[in-house]
Amino acid sequence: MSQTPRDRWAIPPKIGYVNAAQNAHFVAAPLLAAAAIGIAGVMAADGDKFRWPGPAMTLMTVCAVFFVSCIQSSFNAATHLFNPADLDAWYGSSEKPPDTVLMQIQQRDFQIWKQSSRRAVRLYNWGLVTLGMGTATALAPHESASSAHAACRWAACAFVVVATVRVAVTTTAEARRVRRNRHSRRQEP
């Protein structure tokens, strides 16, 4: 007899996904948020040494907000992800509800985890995009820079812009793919 999705425990799409997300959201995101805040602070103190300090500070502030929001969303997601072993450890051998009841709860919470986790990924990716845009803006040479210095700074700026555009395109394409998949699942009988 074949099991229907309601007769199974829900699991993440890839075996390493949870660890990868936790590393990105609980290790990298706080460090990147701190870097963005630090850069904004430097620009606030020494804005006269930069071409566009106001826009760069704004982008770095938005970046920090994206990363902090990512951390919060990932934390919220993590509170809804559990498996049968977690339930056994939680309940022990006594007073444990039937597996069918626990499976329904786990499947419901798993859907919440998926939504919050996707939101955290989007926030992280847009944090990377705004970090790149803010960095490129900060790298633009001051009007008084020498030609050689300006050339190096513009080259660095261009390199960051290319990498940032790649992340933005990938993030946008992934969001469209997820939306299309969700829409096609709704259309199925």
C-alpha atoms as one frame of an Amber mdcrd trajectory, in Angstrom:
protein
   0.000   0.000   0.000   1.428   3.370  -1.097   1.726   6.240   1.352   0.099
   9.552   0.549   1.868  12.799   1.497  -0.398  13.027   4.552   0.885   9.638
   5.758   4.542  10.739   5.816   6.745  13.068   7.770   7.606  16.221   5.847
  11.302  16.705   5.074  13.400  19.573   3.647  14.049  19.475  -0.116  17.780
  18.691   0.151  19.631  16.827   2.852  22.132  19.630   3.534  19.689  22.510
   3.175  19.022  23.121   6.868  22.733  23.255   7.790  23.530  25.497   4.823
  20.698  27.883   5.704  21.696  27.994   9.367  25.308  28.791   8.456  24.262
  31.551   6.069  21.590  33.013   8.323  23.147  32.630  11.776  26.854  33.037
  10.972  27.290  34.991   7.733  24.281  37.327   8.028  25.269  38.768  11.433
  28.847  39.329  10.248  27.693  40.980   7.033  25.185  43.149   8.918  27.975
  44.274  11.266  30.217  45.064   8.288  27.463  47.117   6.648  26.868  49.069
   9.865  30.627  49.604  10.227  30.937  50.914   6.673  27.960  53.232   7.197
  29.634  54.506  10.384  32.908  55.196   8.590  31.047  57.071   5.878  29.130
  59.095   8.449  32.399  60.113  10.109  34.449  60.697   6.942  31.822  61.404
   4.286  33.950  64.120   2.693  36.413  61.434   1.519  33.789  59.610  -0.565
  32.059  60.508  -3.804  28.529  59.514  -2.706  28.452  59.015   1.072  24.691
  59.560   1.483  23.557  56.904  -1.010  26.238  54.487   0.236  25.128  54.932
   3.864  21.506  54.429   2.844  22.329  51.216   0.965  24.424  49.905   3.866
  21.620  50.663   6.317  19.068  48.870   4.118  21.551  45.999   3.803  21.878
  45.692   7.597  18.086  45.709   7.951  17.794  42.927   5.354  20.374  40.791
   7.177  18.841  41.349  10.622  15.397  40.551   9.185  16.884  37.408   7.630
  18.198  36.306  11.028  14.793  36.887  12.632  12.914  35.080   9.858  15.314
  32.144  10.012  14.935  31.963  13.782  11.153  31.926  13.394  11.474  29.212
  10.744  13.691  27.065  12.965  11.020  26.975  15.677   8.742  25.116  13.246
  11.180  22.473  11.996  11.251  19.183  13.861  11.337  15.486  13.078  10.189
  12.242  14.713  13.394  11.959  16.762  12.792  15.460  18.168   9.262  14.440
  19.152  10.528  11.257  20.832  13.043  13.306  22.812  10.371  15.878  23.716
   7.640  13.502  24.827   9.677  10.534  25.968   7.890   7.207  26.074   4.853
   8.338  28.058   1.963  10.601  27.116   3.056  10.862  23.505   0.132  11.585
  21.143  -0.437   9.133  18.293   1.945   9.436  15.332  -0.926  10.417  13.018
  -1.643  13.472  15.187   2.041  14.362  15.483   2.478  13.929  11.732  -0.327
  16.411  11.048   1.221  18.930  13.447   4.659  18.402  11.912   3.317  18.808
   8.371   1.497  22.039   9.322   4.592  23.436  11.040   6.756  22.293   8.132
   4.713  24.510   5.789   5.309  27.457   8.146   9.023  26.561   8.200   9.128
  26.534   4.385   7.507  29.961   4.118   9.715  31.532   6.793  12.805  29.845
   5.412  12.091  31.102   1.889  11.577  34.597   3.291  14.923  34.356   5.125
  16.675  33.271   1.929  15.162  36.183  -0.017  16.146  38.639   2.712  19.687
  37.224   2.781  20.015  37.443  -0.991  18.684  41.007  -1.118  21.044  41.812
   1.750  23.886  40.614  -0.479  22.603  42.743  -3.351  22.347  45.902  -1.262
  25.754  45.157   0.294  27.211  44.952  -3.207  25.455  48.112  -4.347  26.551
  49.959  -1.199  30.115  48.718  -1.577  30.225  49.773  -5.233  28.875  53.189
  -4.271  31.466  53.506  -1.497  34.282  52.470  -3.861  33.526  55.179  -6.415
  36.508  57.537  -6.292  36.234  61.018  -4.899  36.309  63.778  -7.534  39.770
  64.845  -6.345  41.337  61.384  -6.780  44.333  61.076  -9.108  43.759  59.375
 -12.462  45.607  56.203 -11.404  43.774  56.021  -8.095  40.423  56.706  -9.774
  41.076  53.978 -12.376  41.766  51.406  -9.641  38.673  52.419  -7.676  36.435
  52.365 -10.772  37.807  48.901 -11.657  37.027  47.661  -8.136  33.586  49.269
  -8.358  32.902  47.557 -11.707  33.982  44.173 -10.346  31.572  44.515  -7.410
  28.754  45.663  -9.695  29.186  42.622 -11.974  29.136  40.231  -8.994  26.135
  42.050  -7.505  24.166  41.932 -10.754  24.816  38.189 -10.911  23.392  37.708
  -7.404  20.396  39.918  -8.235  19.647  37.998 -11.447  19.979  34.634  -9.686
  17.779  35.803  -6.794  15.118  37.139  -9.143  15.159  33.971 -11.280  14.812
  31.768  -8.193  11.898  33.845  -6.892  10.146  33.509 -10.250  10.778  29.758
 -10.325   9.309  29.321  -6.845   6.279  31.450  -7.764   5.727  29.463 -10.974
   5.994  26.141  -9.112   3.581  27.325  -6.433   1.139  28.566  -9.083   1.331
  25.307 -11.081   0.698  23.238  -7.917  -2.445  25.291  -7.251  -3.670  24.616
 -10.783  -3.350  20.823 -10.453  -6.628  18.958  -9.771
